[in-house]
Every structure is written in C-alpha cells, then in structure tokens.
Short mmCIF file of C-alpha atoms and ligand atoms in Angstrom, two decimals:
data_model
loop_
_atom_site.label_atom_id
_atom_site.label_comp_id
_atom_site.label_asym_id
_atom_site.label_seq_id
_atom_site.Cartn_x
_atom_site.Cartn_y
_atom_site.Cartn_z
CA MET A 603 13.11 -37.09 4.90
CA THR A 604 16.62 -35.64 5.19
CA THR A 605 17.05 -31.90 5.20
CA GLU A 606 19.65 -30.28 2.98
CA ILE A 607 21.29 -27.14 4.35
CA ILE A 608 21.74 -24.14 2.07
CA LYS A 609 24.97 -22.44 3.16
CA ILE A 610 24.62 -18.76 3.88
CA PHE A 611 27.71 -16.83 2.80
CA ASP A 612 27.49 -13.32 4.19
CA THR A 613 29.38 -10.65 2.29
CA THR A 614 28.19 -7.56 4.21
CA LEU A 615 31.77 -6.80 5.25
CA ARG A 616 33.08 -7.03 1.67
CA ASP A 617 30.48 -6.44 -1.07
CA GLY A 618 28.25 -4.64 1.47
CA GLU A 619 31.08 -2.31 2.38
CA GLN A 620 31.33 -1.41 -1.30
CA SER A 621 27.97 0.44 -0.92
CA PRO A 622 28.68 4.15 -1.25
CA GLY A 623 29.05 5.59 2.27
CA ALA A 624 29.09 2.19 4.02
CA SER A 625 32.72 2.02 5.10
CA MET A 626 33.31 0.63 8.59
CA ASN A 627 36.35 0.73 10.83
CA THR A 628 38.11 -2.36 12.16
CA GLU A 629 36.41 -2.37 15.57
CA GLU A 630 33.00 -2.07 13.92
CA LYS A 631 33.80 -4.91 11.54
CA ILE A 632 34.81 -7.11 14.46
CA ARG A 633 31.56 -6.27 16.24
CA ILE A 634 29.57 -7.10 13.09
CA ALA A 635 31.47 -10.36 12.55
CA SER A 636 30.63 -11.47 16.11
CA GLN A 637 26.98 -10.71 15.48
CA LEU A 638 27.04 -12.59 12.15
CA GLU A 639 28.41 -15.55 14.05
CA ARG A 640 25.50 -15.34 16.51
CA LEU A 641 23.17 -15.20 13.52
CA ARG A 642 24.93 -18.46 12.53
CA VAL A 643 25.98 -17.58 9.02
CA ASP A 644 28.13 -20.37 7.60
CA ILE A 645 30.76 -18.16 5.96
CA ILE A 646 31.76 -14.57 6.73
CA GLU A 647 33.50 -12.83 3.84
CA ALA A 648 35.44 -10.44 6.04
CA GLY A 649 36.94 -8.28 3.29
CA PHE A 650 39.43 -8.02 0.47
CA ALA A 651 42.82 -8.39 2.15
CA ALA A 652 44.92 -6.88 -0.63
CA ALA A 653 42.76 -3.76 -0.91
CA SER A 654 44.52 -1.86 1.91
CA PRO A 655 46.40 -2.43 5.17
CA GLY A 656 43.16 -1.52 6.97
CA ASP A 657 41.23 -4.30 5.20
CA PHE A 658 44.04 -6.76 5.89
CA ASP A 659 44.08 -5.80 9.56
CA ALA A 660 40.30 -6.15 9.92
CA ILE A 661 40.24 -9.61 8.30
CA SER A 662 43.09 -10.81 10.44
CA GLN A 663 41.42 -9.55 13.65
CA ILE A 664 38.16 -11.25 12.65
CA ALA A 665 40.01 -14.49 11.82
CA GLN A 666 41.39 -14.52 15.36
CA LYS A 667 38.05 -13.78 16.97
CA VAL A 668 35.48 -15.87 15.08
CA ALA A 669 35.34 -19.53 16.10
CA ARG A 670 32.21 -21.07 14.56
CA SER A 671 31.80 -19.53 11.09
CA THR A 672 34.32 -19.91 8.29
CA VAL A 673 36.29 -16.69 7.72
CA CYS A 674 36.95 -15.84 4.10
CA SER A 675 38.93 -13.21 2.19
CA LEU A 676 38.36 -12.21 -1.40
CA ALA A 677 41.36 -12.18 -3.79
CA ARG A 678 41.70 -11.43 -7.49
CA ALA A 679 43.37 -14.24 -9.42
CA VAL A 680 46.81 -12.74 -8.83
CA ASP A 681 49.54 -14.03 -6.52
CA LYS A 682 49.87 -10.89 -4.41
CA ASP A 683 46.13 -10.84 -3.60
CA ILE A 684 46.09 -14.53 -2.78
CA LYS A 685 49.13 -14.23 -0.53
CA ALA A 686 47.55 -11.30 1.34
CA ALA A 687 44.27 -13.26 1.69
CA GLY A 688 46.11 -16.36 2.93
CA GLU A 689 48.07 -14.40 5.51
CA ALA A 690 45.06 -12.44 6.70
CA ILE A 691 42.98 -15.56 7.42
CA LYS A 692 45.83 -17.71 8.69
CA HIS A 693 44.65 -17.77 12.33
CA ALA A 694 41.02 -18.63 11.53
CA LYS A 695 39.70 -21.91 12.87
CA PHE A 696 37.86 -22.45 9.58
CA LYS A 697 39.27 -20.53 6.64
CA ARG A 698 38.51 -20.00 2.99
CA ILE A 699 40.06 -18.08 0.10
CA HIS A 700 37.63 -16.76 -2.48
CA THR A 701 39.37 -16.01 -5.76
CA PHE A 702 37.77 -14.76 -8.95
CA ILE A 703 38.27 -13.73 -12.55
CA ALA A 704 35.78 -12.51 -15.15
CA THR A 705 34.44 -15.03 -17.66
CA SER A 706 32.05 -13.04 -19.89
CA SER A 707 33.26 -12.03 -23.36
CA ILE A 708 32.70 -8.37 -22.61
CA HIS A 709 34.86 -8.50 -19.45
CA MET A 710 37.56 -10.74 -20.93
CA GLU A 711 37.91 -8.64 -24.09
CA HIS A 712 37.53 -5.10 -22.74
CA LYS A 713 38.52 -5.26 -19.08
CA LEU A 714 41.05 -8.06 -18.83
CA ARG A 715 42.22 -7.96 -22.48
CA MET A 716 42.84 -11.66 -22.24
CA THR A 717 41.84 -14.66 -24.35
CA PRO A 718 39.60 -17.33 -22.80
CA ASP A 719 42.60 -19.69 -22.66
CA GLU A 720 44.65 -17.12 -20.77
CA VAL A 721 41.76 -16.64 -18.35
CA ILE A 722 41.56 -20.39 -17.69
CA LYS A 723 45.32 -20.54 -17.09
CA LYS A 724 45.17 -17.67 -14.63
CA ALA A 725 42.23 -19.27 -12.83
CA ILE A 726 44.10 -22.58 -12.47
CA ASN A 727 47.20 -20.79 -11.14
CA ALA A 728 45.11 -18.81 -8.68
CA VAL A 729 43.31 -21.84 -7.25
CA THR A 730 46.54 -23.88 -7.11
CA TYR A 731 48.32 -21.10 -5.23
CA ALA A 732 45.33 -20.49 -2.92
CA LYS A 733 45.41 -24.16 -1.91
CA GLU A 734 48.84 -23.51 -0.35
CA PHE A 735 47.07 -21.30 2.22
CA ALA A 736 43.67 -22.97 2.69
CA ASP A 737 42.03 -26.30 1.92
CA ASP A 738 38.75 -24.56 1.30
CA VAL A 739 38.96 -22.55 -1.94
CA GLU A 740 36.03 -20.91 -3.71
CA PHE A 741 36.28 -19.78 -7.30
CA SER A 742 33.98 -17.14 -8.83
CA CYS A 743 33.31 -16.64 -12.52
CA GLU A 744 32.74 -12.89 -12.40
CA ASP A 745 29.82 -11.84 -14.64
CA ALA A 746 28.76 -15.50 -14.97
CA GLY A 747 25.24 -14.20 -15.67
CA ARG A 748 26.47 -12.91 -19.05
CA SER A 749 28.99 -15.69 -19.73
CA ASP A 750 28.79 -18.46 -22.28
CA ILE A 751 27.60 -21.67 -20.63
CA GLY A 752 30.12 -23.77 -22.58
CA PHE A 753 32.96 -21.61 -21.28
CA LEU A 754 31.57 -21.78 -17.73
CA LYS A 755 31.71 -25.57 -17.92
CA GLU A 756 35.25 -25.50 -19.28
CA ILE A 757 36.67 -23.16 -16.63
CA THR A 758 34.72 -24.94 -13.90
CA ASP A 759 36.28 -28.29 -14.85
CA ALA A 760 39.73 -26.70 -14.74
CA VAL A 761 39.38 -25.05 -11.32
CA ILE A 762 37.73 -28.10 -9.74
CA GLU A 763 40.68 -30.12 -11.00
CA ALA A 764 42.99 -27.52 -9.38
CA GLY A 765 41.19 -27.91 -6.05
CA ALA A 766 38.23 -25.47 -5.86
CA SER A 767 35.34 -26.96 -3.89
CA THR A 768 32.79 -24.14 -4.36
CA ILE A 769 31.97 -22.59 -7.72
CA ASN A 770 30.22 -19.26 -7.47
CA LEU A 771 28.26 -17.96 -10.47
CA PRO A 772 27.52 -14.28 -9.86
CA ASP A 773 25.04 -12.18 -11.76
CA THR A 774 27.50 -9.34 -11.27
CA VAL A 775 25.44 -6.68 -13.02
CA GLY A 776 22.00 -7.89 -11.89
CA PHE A 777 20.86 -8.43 -15.50
CA ARG A 778 19.15 -11.81 -15.49
CA MET A 779 15.53 -12.80 -14.92
CA PRO A 780 14.74 -15.58 -12.40
CA SER A 781 13.93 -18.10 -15.16
CA GLU A 782 17.29 -17.46 -16.87
CA ILE A 783 19.32 -17.70 -13.65
CA GLY A 784 17.38 -20.83 -12.68
CA GLU A 785 18.26 -22.45 -16.01
CA MET A 786 21.98 -21.58 -15.70
CA ILE A 787 22.11 -22.96 -12.16
CA ARG A 788 20.22 -26.12 -13.09
CA ILE A 789 22.65 -26.87 -15.92
CA MET A 790 25.75 -26.10 -13.82
CA SER A 791 24.51 -28.01 -10.75
CA GLU A 792 23.83 -31.10 -12.81
CA TYR A 793 27.18 -30.71 -14.57
CA THR A 794 29.21 -30.44 -11.33
CA LYS A 795 27.14 -32.88 -9.24
CA GLY A 796 29.26 -34.57 -6.59
CA ARG A 797 32.34 -32.53 -7.59
CA ALA A 798 31.63 -29.04 -6.18
CA ILE A 799 28.99 -26.89 -4.51
CA ILE A 800 27.31 -24.37 -6.78
CA SER A 801 26.91 -20.93 -5.23
CA VAL A 802 25.08 -17.79 -6.38
CA HIS A 803 25.70 -14.09 -5.86
CA ASN A 804 22.95 -11.93 -7.31
CA HIS A 805 23.08 -8.17 -7.60
CA ASN A 806 19.92 -6.17 -7.39
CA ASP A 807 20.09 -3.76 -10.33
CA LEU A 808 16.63 -4.80 -11.56
CA GLY A 809 15.32 -5.50 -8.06
CA LEU A 810 15.61 -9.27 -8.64
CA GLY A 811 18.53 -10.22 -6.36
CA VAL A 812 16.39 -12.16 -3.88
CA ALA A 813 14.08 -13.69 -6.51
CA ASN A 814 17.10 -14.88 -8.50
CA SER A 815 18.70 -16.37 -5.37
CA LEU A 816 15.53 -18.26 -4.42
CA GLU A 817 15.11 -19.57 -7.96
CA SER A 818 18.76 -20.68 -7.86
CA ILE A 819 18.17 -22.65 -4.67
CA LEU A 820 15.22 -24.41 -6.27
CA ASN A 821 17.50 -25.31 -9.18
CA GLY A 822 20.36 -26.79 -7.20
CA ALA A 823 22.46 -23.95 -5.70
CA ARG A 824 23.61 -25.01 -2.25
CA GLN A 825 25.32 -21.77 -1.22
CA VAL A 826 23.89 -18.26 -1.42
CA GLU A 827 25.95 -15.10 -1.10
CA CYS A 828 24.02 -12.21 0.38
CA THR A 829 24.20 -9.20 2.71
CA ILE A 830 22.31 -7.80 5.67
CA ASN A 831 19.81 -5.12 4.60
CA GLY A 832 20.75 -5.90 0.98
CA LEU A 833 23.80 -3.62 1.11
CA GLY A 834 26.25 -3.89 -1.76
CA GLU A 835 27.77 -2.41 -4.87
CA ARG A 836 25.35 -0.07 -6.76
CA ALA A 837 21.74 -1.27 -6.14
CA GLY A 838 23.09 -3.81 -3.66
CA ASN A 839 22.98 -7.57 -3.20
CA ALA A 840 20.30 -10.07 -2.37
CA ALA A 841 19.18 -9.41 1.23
CA LEU A 842 20.02 -12.26 3.62
CA GLU A 843 16.94 -11.68 5.77
CA GLU A 844 14.59 -11.89 2.79
CA ILE A 845 16.08 -15.12 1.42
CA VAL A 846 16.08 -16.82 4.81
CA MET A 847 12.56 -15.74 5.77
CA ALA A 848 11.15 -16.65 2.34
CA MET A 849 12.55 -20.17 2.75
CA LYS A 850 11.20 -20.43 6.29
CA THR A 851 7.76 -19.03 5.47
CA ARG A 852 7.32 -21.09 2.27
CA LYS A 853 8.47 -24.49 3.48
CA ASP A 854 5.84 -25.92 1.13
CA ILE A 855 7.96 -24.69 -1.81
CA PHE A 856 11.43 -25.20 -0.29
CA VAL A 857 10.72 -28.79 0.66
CA GLY A 858 13.58 -30.54 2.43
CA LEU A 859 15.70 -27.39 2.42
CA ASP A 860 16.76 -25.21 5.34
CA THR A 861 19.49 -22.85 6.55
CA ASN A 862 21.49 -22.77 9.79
CA ILE A 863 20.39 -19.17 10.47
CA ASN A 864 18.98 -18.28 13.89
CA THR A 865 16.24 -16.01 12.58
CA LYS A 866 15.70 -14.47 16.04
CA GLU A 867 18.98 -12.60 15.53
CA ILE A 868 17.89 -11.01 12.24
CA TYR A 869 16.44 -7.77 13.57
CA LEU A 870 19.32 -7.03 15.92
CA THR A 871 21.81 -7.69 13.12
CA SER A 872 19.93 -5.39 10.78
CA ARG A 873 19.83 -2.60 13.38
CA LEU A 874 23.53 -3.04 14.12
CA ILE A 875 24.43 -2.60 10.46
CA ALA A 876 22.10 0.40 10.12
CA ASN A 877 23.58 2.06 13.24
CA ILE A 878 27.15 1.46 12.18
CA THR A 879 26.84 2.44 8.52
CA GLY A 880 24.24 5.16 9.05
CA ILE A 881 22.32 3.59 6.12
CA GLU A 882 18.73 2.94 7.17
CA PRO A 883 16.73 0.32 5.29
CA GLN A 884 13.80 1.97 3.48
CA PRO A 885 10.71 2.01 5.79
CA ASN A 886 8.79 -0.43 3.58
CA LYS A 887 11.75 -2.82 3.19
CA ALA A 888 10.65 -6.45 3.55
CA ILE A 889 11.37 -8.11 6.94
CA VAL A 890 13.42 -5.34 8.62
CA GLY A 891 11.90 -2.04 7.43
CA LYS A 892 10.26 0.11 10.13
CA ASN A 893 6.83 -0.54 8.57
CA ALA A 894 7.30 -4.24 7.88
CA PHE A 895 4.88 -5.14 10.70
CA ALA A 896 2.85 -1.91 10.92
CA HIS A 897 -0.82 -2.16 10.00
CA GLU A 898 -2.19 1.27 9.13
CA SER A 899 -5.55 0.75 7.43
CA GLY A 900 -8.66 0.30 9.59
CA ILE A 901 -9.71 -2.83 7.72
CA HIS A 902 -6.30 -4.41 8.31
CA GLN A 903 -6.26 -3.42 11.99
CA ASP A 904 -9.71 -4.92 12.44
CA GLY A 905 -8.57 -8.17 10.80
CA MET A 906 -5.44 -8.29 12.92
CA LEU A 907 -7.45 -7.90 16.12
CA LYS A 908 -9.68 -10.80 15.11
CA ASN A 909 -6.94 -13.12 13.89
CA LYS A 910 -3.33 -12.13 13.18
CA GLU A 911 -3.09 -14.56 10.30
CA THR A 912 -5.50 -12.40 8.29
CA TYR A 913 -2.69 -9.99 7.42
CA GLU A 914 0.50 -11.38 8.96
CA ILE A 915 2.57 -14.09 7.26
CA ILE A 916 5.62 -13.71 9.52
CA ARG A 917 5.53 -13.22 13.27
CA PRO A 918 7.72 -10.28 14.39
CA GLU A 919 9.09 -12.46 17.19
CA ASP A 920 10.50 -14.87 14.57
CA ILE A 921 13.06 -12.24 13.59
CA GLY A 922 13.69 -11.14 17.18
CA ILE A 923 11.23 -8.27 17.65
CA ASP A 924 9.74 -8.69 21.13
CA ILE A 925 6.23 -7.28 20.83
CA SER A 926 5.26 -8.39 24.34
CA ASP A 927 7.81 -5.99 25.81
CA THR A 928 5.98 -2.87 26.90
CA LEU A 929 8.49 -1.75 29.50
CA ILE A 930 9.40 1.87 28.81
CA LEU A 931 12.62 3.00 30.36
CA GLY A 932 13.04 6.40 31.91
CA LYS A 933 15.20 8.15 34.46
CA HIS A 934 13.82 6.12 37.37
CA SER A 935 14.62 2.77 35.76
CA GLY A 936 17.28 0.77 37.56
CA ARG A 937 20.13 -1.36 36.33
CA ALA A 938 18.06 -4.56 36.55
CA ALA A 939 15.34 -3.18 34.26
CA PHE A 940 17.99 -1.89 31.90
CA LYS A 941 19.74 -5.27 31.81
CA ASP A 942 16.41 -7.00 31.23
CA LYS A 943 15.74 -4.67 28.31
CA LEU A 944 19.13 -5.51 26.79
CA THR A 945 18.36 -9.22 26.99
CA LYS A 946 14.96 -8.66 25.36
CA LEU A 947 16.63 -6.66 22.59
CA GLY A 948 18.96 -9.62 22.03
CA PHE A 949 22.24 -8.15 23.31
CA GLU A 950 24.81 -10.42 24.92
CA ALA A 951 26.85 -7.82 26.80
CA ASN A 952 29.38 -8.44 29.55
CA ASN A 953 29.13 -6.70 32.93
CA GLU A 954 31.56 -3.95 32.04
CA GLU A 955 29.68 -3.17 28.83
CA ILE A 956 26.37 -3.16 30.67
CA ASN A 957 27.75 -0.79 33.33
CA LYS A 958 29.11 1.63 30.76
CA ALA A 959 25.94 1.56 28.69
CA PHE A 960 23.87 2.01 31.86
CA GLU A 961 25.88 5.09 32.81
CA ARG A 962 25.25 6.57 29.39
CA PHE A 963 21.59 5.59 29.59
CA LYS A 964 21.26 7.49 32.90
CA GLU A 965 22.87 10.59 31.40
CA LEU A 966 20.49 10.37 28.46
CA ALA A 967 17.43 9.74 30.64
CA ASP A 968 18.17 12.98 32.50
CA LYS A 969 17.79 14.95 29.30
CA LYS A 970 15.33 12.93 27.21
CA LYS A 971 11.86 11.92 28.36
CA ASN A 972 11.09 8.96 26.11
CA ILE A 973 13.85 6.46 25.58
CA TYR A 974 13.04 4.19 22.65
CA ASP A 975 14.43 0.75 21.89
CA ASP A 976 16.37 2.29 19.00
CA ASP A 977 18.08 4.71 21.44
CA ILE A 978 19.16 1.79 23.59
CA ARG A 979 20.39 -0.21 20.62
CA ALA A 980 22.47 2.77 19.47
CA LEU A 981 23.90 3.38 22.98
CA VAL A 982 24.88 -0.22 23.52
CA THR A 983 26.30 -0.61 20.01
CA SER A 984 28.59 2.35 20.56
CA GLU A 985 29.71 0.98 23.96
CA MET A 986 30.36 -2.50 22.55
CA THR A 987 32.63 -1.24 19.77
CA HIS A 988 35.98 -1.24 21.50
CA VAL A 989 38.37 1.42 20.26
CA GLU A 990 40.97 2.51 22.78
CA LYS A 991 40.22 6.12 23.76
CA VAL A 992 43.69 7.55 23.19
CA TYR A 993 42.07 10.98 22.92
CA GLU A 994 38.88 11.78 24.80
CA LEU A 995 36.59 14.77 24.45
CA ILE A 996 36.11 16.49 27.81
CA ALA A 997 34.36 19.74 26.94
CA MET A 998 33.39 21.91 24.02
CA GLN A 999 32.18 25.48 23.66
CA LEU A 1000 30.89 27.02 20.47
CA MET A 1001 30.37 30.56 19.28
CA ASP A 1002 27.29 30.85 17.12
CA SER A 1003 27.94 31.67 13.48
CA THR A 1004 25.02 34.11 13.27
CA GLY A 1005 26.55 37.44 12.41
CA GLY A 1006 29.98 36.47 13.70
CA VAL A 1007 32.93 34.25 12.95
CA PRO A 1008 32.20 30.63 13.90
CA SER A 1009 34.62 29.45 16.55
CA ALA A 1010 35.08 26.50 18.87
CA ALA A 1011 37.00 25.83 22.06
CA VAL A 1012 37.71 22.18 22.81
CA THR A 1013 39.24 20.37 25.79
CA ILE A 1014 40.69 16.93 25.14
CA ARG A 1015 42.27 14.40 27.50
CA HIS A 1016 45.36 12.52 26.35
CA LYS A 1017 47.52 10.34 28.61
CA GLU A 1018 45.78 11.77 31.71
CA LYS A 1019 46.56 15.36 30.72
CA GLU A 1020 43.96 17.83 29.53
CA LYS A 1021 44.62 20.37 26.83
CA THR A 1022 42.38 23.19 25.60
CA ASP A 1023 42.61 25.24 22.45
CA ALA A 1024 40.34 27.27 20.20
CA SER A 1025 40.03 28.03 16.53
CA ILE A 1026 37.82 29.74 14.01
CA GLY A 1027 36.39 28.09 10.91
CA GLY A 1028 34.27 28.58 7.80
CA GLY A 1029 31.35 27.04 9.71
CA THR A 1030 30.84 25.60 13.17
CA ILE A 1031 31.76 22.02 12.20
CA ASP A 1032 34.87 23.28 10.43
CA ALA A 1033 35.85 25.23 13.58
CA VAL A 1034 35.32 22.15 15.78
CA PHE A 1035 37.38 19.84 13.56
CA LYS A 1036 40.16 22.41 13.12
CA THR A 1037 40.38 22.85 16.89
CA ILE A 1038 40.63 19.09 17.41
CA ASP A 1039 43.49 19.04 14.88
CA ARG A 1040 45.27 21.80 16.82
CA VAL A 1041 44.90 20.05 20.15
CA THR A 1042 45.92 16.59 18.95
CA GLY A 1043 48.54 17.63 16.38
CA PHE A 1044 47.04 15.37 13.67
CA LYS A 1045 45.80 16.95 10.46
CA GLY A 1046 42.53 15.40 9.38
CA THR A 1047 40.90 15.71 5.96
CA LEU A 1048 37.17 15.21 6.04
CA ILE A 1049 36.04 12.90 3.21
CA ASP A 1050 32.44 12.38 4.25
CA TYR A 1051 30.03 13.60 6.93
CA LYS A 1052 26.59 12.20 7.63
CA VAL A 1053 24.04 12.81 10.36
CA THR A 1054 20.95 10.68 11.04
CA SER A 1055 18.47 10.77 13.91
CA VAL A 1056 18.25 7.58 15.94
CA SER A 1057 14.59 7.69 16.91
CA GLN A 1058 11.75 10.19 16.62
CA GLY A 1059 11.06 13.56 18.26
CA LYS A 1060 12.83 16.91 18.42
CA ASP A 1061 14.99 15.54 21.20
CA ALA A 1062 16.16 12.54 19.17
CA LEU A 1063 19.75 11.36 19.51
CA ALA A 1064 21.97 12.42 16.62
CA ASN A 1065 24.18 9.71 15.12
CA VAL A 1066 27.05 11.35 13.22
CA THR A 1067 29.33 9.36 10.91
CA VAL A 1068 32.55 10.86 9.58
CA LYS A 1069 35.15 9.53 7.17
CA VAL A 1070 38.55 11.17 7.65
CA THR A 1071 42.13 10.63 6.52
CA PHE A 1072 44.82 11.69 8.99
CA ASP A 1073 48.15 13.16 7.94
CA ASP A 1074 47.21 12.38 4.32
CA SER A 1075 47.61 8.66 4.87
CA GLU A 1076 45.16 6.07 3.57
CA PRO A 1077 42.88 4.40 4.43
CA ALA A 1078 40.22 6.86 5.50
CA MET A 1079 38.97 6.10 8.99
CA ILE A 1080 35.34 5.97 10.07
CA GLY A 1081 34.16 7.50 13.32
CA HIS A 1082 30.74 7.60 14.95
CA GLY A 1083 29.40 9.98 17.56
CA LEU A 1084 26.15 9.74 19.45
CA SER A 1085 24.68 12.67 21.37
CA LEU A 1086 21.55 14.75 21.82
CA ASP A 1087 23.68 17.61 20.52
CA THR A 1088 24.69 17.28 16.86
CA MET A 1089 27.89 19.32 17.30
CA LEU A 1090 28.98 17.21 20.24
CA ALA A 1091 28.18 14.06 18.25
CA SER A 1092 30.30 15.46 15.40
CA ALA A 1093 33.28 16.12 17.67
CA LYS A 1094 33.00 12.61 19.18
CA ALA A 1095 32.83 11.07 15.71
CA TYR A 1096 35.94 12.93 14.58
CA ILE A 1097 37.90 11.95 17.68
CA GLY A 1098 36.60 8.38 17.29
CA ALA A 1099 38.03 8.26 13.75
CA LEU A 1100 41.38 9.51 15.09
CA ASN A 1101 41.39 6.85 17.82
CA SER A 1102 40.67 4.16 15.22
CA TYR A 1103 43.52 5.46 13.10
CA LEU A 1104 45.92 5.29 16.02
CA SER A 1105 44.79 1.86 17.08
CA MET A 1106 45.18 0.56 13.52
CA GLN A 1107 48.67 2.12 13.27
CA GLY A 1108 49.60 0.41 16.52
CA ARG A 1109 48.40 -2.97 15.32
CA LEU A 1110 50.09 -2.67 11.93
CA LYS A 1111 53.38 -1.78 13.62
CA ASN A 1112 53.15 -4.89 15.76
CA SER A 1113 52.09 -7.26 13.00
CA SER A 1114 53.81 -8.91 10.09
CA SER A 1115 51.20 -7.39 7.81
CA LYS A 1116 53.25 -4.21 7.48
CA GLY A 1117 54.08 -3.47 3.88
CA ILE A 1118 51.24 -5.46 2.33
O1 KIV B 1869 29.54 -9.26 -8.05
C1 KIV B 1869 30.52 -10.00 -8.19
O2 KIV B 1869 30.76 -10.60 -9.25
C2 KIV B 1869 31.43 -10.13 -7.07
C3 KIV B 1869 32.49 -11.17 -7.19
C4 KIV B 1869 33.80 -10.67 -6.75
C5 KIV B 1869 32.06 -12.40 -6.45
O3 KIV B 1869 31.27 -9.46 -6.06
ZN1 ZN B 1870 29.22 -8.60 -5.99
#
C-alpha cells in the first residue's frame, strides 16, 4: 500500500508569535527555523513580511539559511504585502507566498466592507501578483469555518484558475465542532480533487484545534497548519506535536497516512520555544508537558513496573526524551561528558558553541550543586543564538532598596573600552536599566518584562525576557538573560535587546529592504 504524506506547515514564527508575550528577535527566529528544519517540517511560515522591517529582515535571513523546508511569508491580498513577501523570500531554495482574504459574510460586510464579487476580484489579483514572485502560492479563505460553502467553492475555483496550488480553510475563530469541520473538508477536498491541496488551520478557542485537524485529515486535508506547543493568537493553534503523535500512535485509524516529521526532535523543539518565548506549556499538556510521562499514583507505578504498556501509549524516547540517561553533571564533569550530554539532549552544536557553553556550564557548576537537563538546554540555547555582542556587561553593583534609594552601578564593554556609570531609580530594575541607558547612550522604553525559573530549587537559574524599544523606534526588541541572579539576568536581557536592535539596524542599512 502506498503511503500519503500529510504536509506539516509550521506557523510558530507567524501565528505563534501572535501569542501575547511571544515575540522573538531575529536571531532567535533563525535558531527556531533551523530546529524546525531538523524536525523536518515541510513548510516554515517565517512571518508576515509587510508587518515591520524586523519581520521582513527575519524572513529574509531565514530564507537564506533554510535549505530543506519551504520558506513562506504571509501577505494580505494587497500588492504592497505581496511585494514585501516576495522580496523577503527571494533567496529561499523552496519558497511560497501565502495570501489571504476573509470569506465569511460577517468579515466581508463588517471588516472588509466589500461585496463577495469584490472579494473574489481581490483574491484573483493577489494570487496573480504573487505568482510573479513564487510558483508556489497558497490562498487562505479567512474565517472559512463560518463561510458559505457555495462561496468557498466559487472563490476556490477563481484562485486555482489564477495559480494557487494550496487552498487553506481556516477555522479562524475556533468555532466549529470536529464533525462540522470534517464535513466542510470532505466537500472541499472532493470538489478540488486533482486541482489543489486542501489545507486546514484550526484555532483552539473551544479546545478543539487538534481534534478538528485530525478529523480534517481523515476527510481529505493533505496539509495541516499548526504550531509548536500550540502557541498562537488567543487560545492558540492546533499543536504540531499532538497531531503528529496522534497519527503515529493511531496508525490503525490513520491508515496509509504519515508525516515527514522526525518525532525524536519534538521535545527539543518544544523546549527551545519555551526557553525563547518564556511561555511554558502547562504541566499536564499532552506530549510535551512536564507531567506527560510522570506516573504519580501507586497503582499506576505498580503497573508501569510490571509492563509499561499498562499506562503508557507513547514512549518518551519517541519524542526525544532519553530516559536511559542518568548521568548527572556537576563541577567535576569534563568536556567529554558535557558533549555527550548535549548529544543525548539532541543538540547539534559546533565546537565553538560547545566550548562557550562548556565555559558557562563550569561557571554555573561552581555555584549550583544540581545541574538539570533544563539548565543545560537553557545554557546551550542562549549560546547558540548568535547576536553580536556590541555591548557586553562586565560588572554590576546594586544598592538595596530597603530604606534607601535604589541605585545601580554598571560597567559595560564597547569596542574594547570599558565604561562605568551609576544611576538611581524607582526600583532596582529601573535603576539598572537607566544606568545601562546612560552608559550606552541609547534610551530604552521597557514594554514587557518577564522572569521564569529554568529548573527547580532555590538556586534555580532565572530566565529573564524583556521587550524594549530603543530611541522610540519600532519594532520592540526582545532580549533574554540567564543567570542565577535575577538582577544580573535582567541586565543581560536588556543589553541583549540593545545588541539585537543594533544588529538589525546594521542589516537593514546594508539591505534593499530599507523603506519597506
Ligand atoms: O487564523 C487565520 O485565519 C489565519 C490566516 C491568516 C491563515 O491565521
Ligand atoms: Zn490563525
């Protein structure tokens, strides 16, 4: 029997980034795109090129880096968006433009204020223009879940005629039940058979994103749009890991169907996204939650000891969790043991990255007794995200706010020179950030600040994420800082955001993207 491949279209970098608080900087997006490629997703939606120069820059960097997966940019059905998308992906080996317009009555009447005929005309123009930049054009009927099926057929005929080869039918507001989505996909798949691939994109507002995607596959969808950890607008999107593992575990239901995903990369990819965005999957989240393989009750533990299949339907090793690895690293561990650990955790780091991460591991091991796998993942992730260190934190001294005025003294290295200054602030963090502004001469405005602990224990590493605009110019930049000391992590995050800003400015100056 021949196996049909369901294409996995990952939109973590676009719809996923629309999750509140999930913004990522260019270097982090590049790192994620490389990991998505290792996971073997078929299509990476790298962003929305027309949204900002930062988005454009990130897509264009990813297009130059990714070789195996198709790189895609989203574009509204307007010329300026399509042009930006086309230019951003122009260096990709495999490229796609994904253009969309709403097709439900409620969206056409109240949002677009357009008649159905006008919508069809715009869709045809968009696809025709997109074909000037890429052979592979996907068209989405936004809010297809609430659109009239007759109109879906009509607009689909028109865009296929104009050159679209994938028709995506999103349940944009996550409203539909699996049986309803299944019926829509069955009708549309039969209608477009041999002319286009039907794709789905299911939001999770009623917790049905994954169920609706699986039902769609059973009814003829041959592409699924999804995100790692289910990130996405509002309640999120269908989680990639859940769709893929459901298909793999229930081969008896998904007969003759498979994906290209290397499931052993799932856990590492999930941890990478959680580390970078600072958004942890809930502990009981299917497949990648911290408790997904933890058996707490005595009866379950007893069953597991007798035969794992009593309570385990997925083996942790299938998603890349190495349960046989009992090696605990500490301050006496050498480089070889460290490197071995990285391999077991699924990292493919080069020698320079290993050396840098090993140095940081040694510093950490001096101060922290138990080093968990999560600590190592966080250390290596921060070393493998390459932002040029234009400014580097050398030292920091704080005056406690108890009973006094909070103040900070900071030493920063820039172009081999060190400069120290001090400042007071409303609180300690305020004092630290103000001092960094004084030393560097850039005025930052803090938009968001988040701190999470990487592993357990009082001595856990702090992972600080900041979102800052510099000199009042958009877009806001994301910075991450990792340290046992939360204040130090905060200062590193703030300087990291500034370095990202400078590196993006440099790239935009040197590229033709300026002005988009
Ligand atoms: O949810 C949605 O409809 C979308 C489209 C742009 C594909 O994200
Ligand atoms: Zn969406």
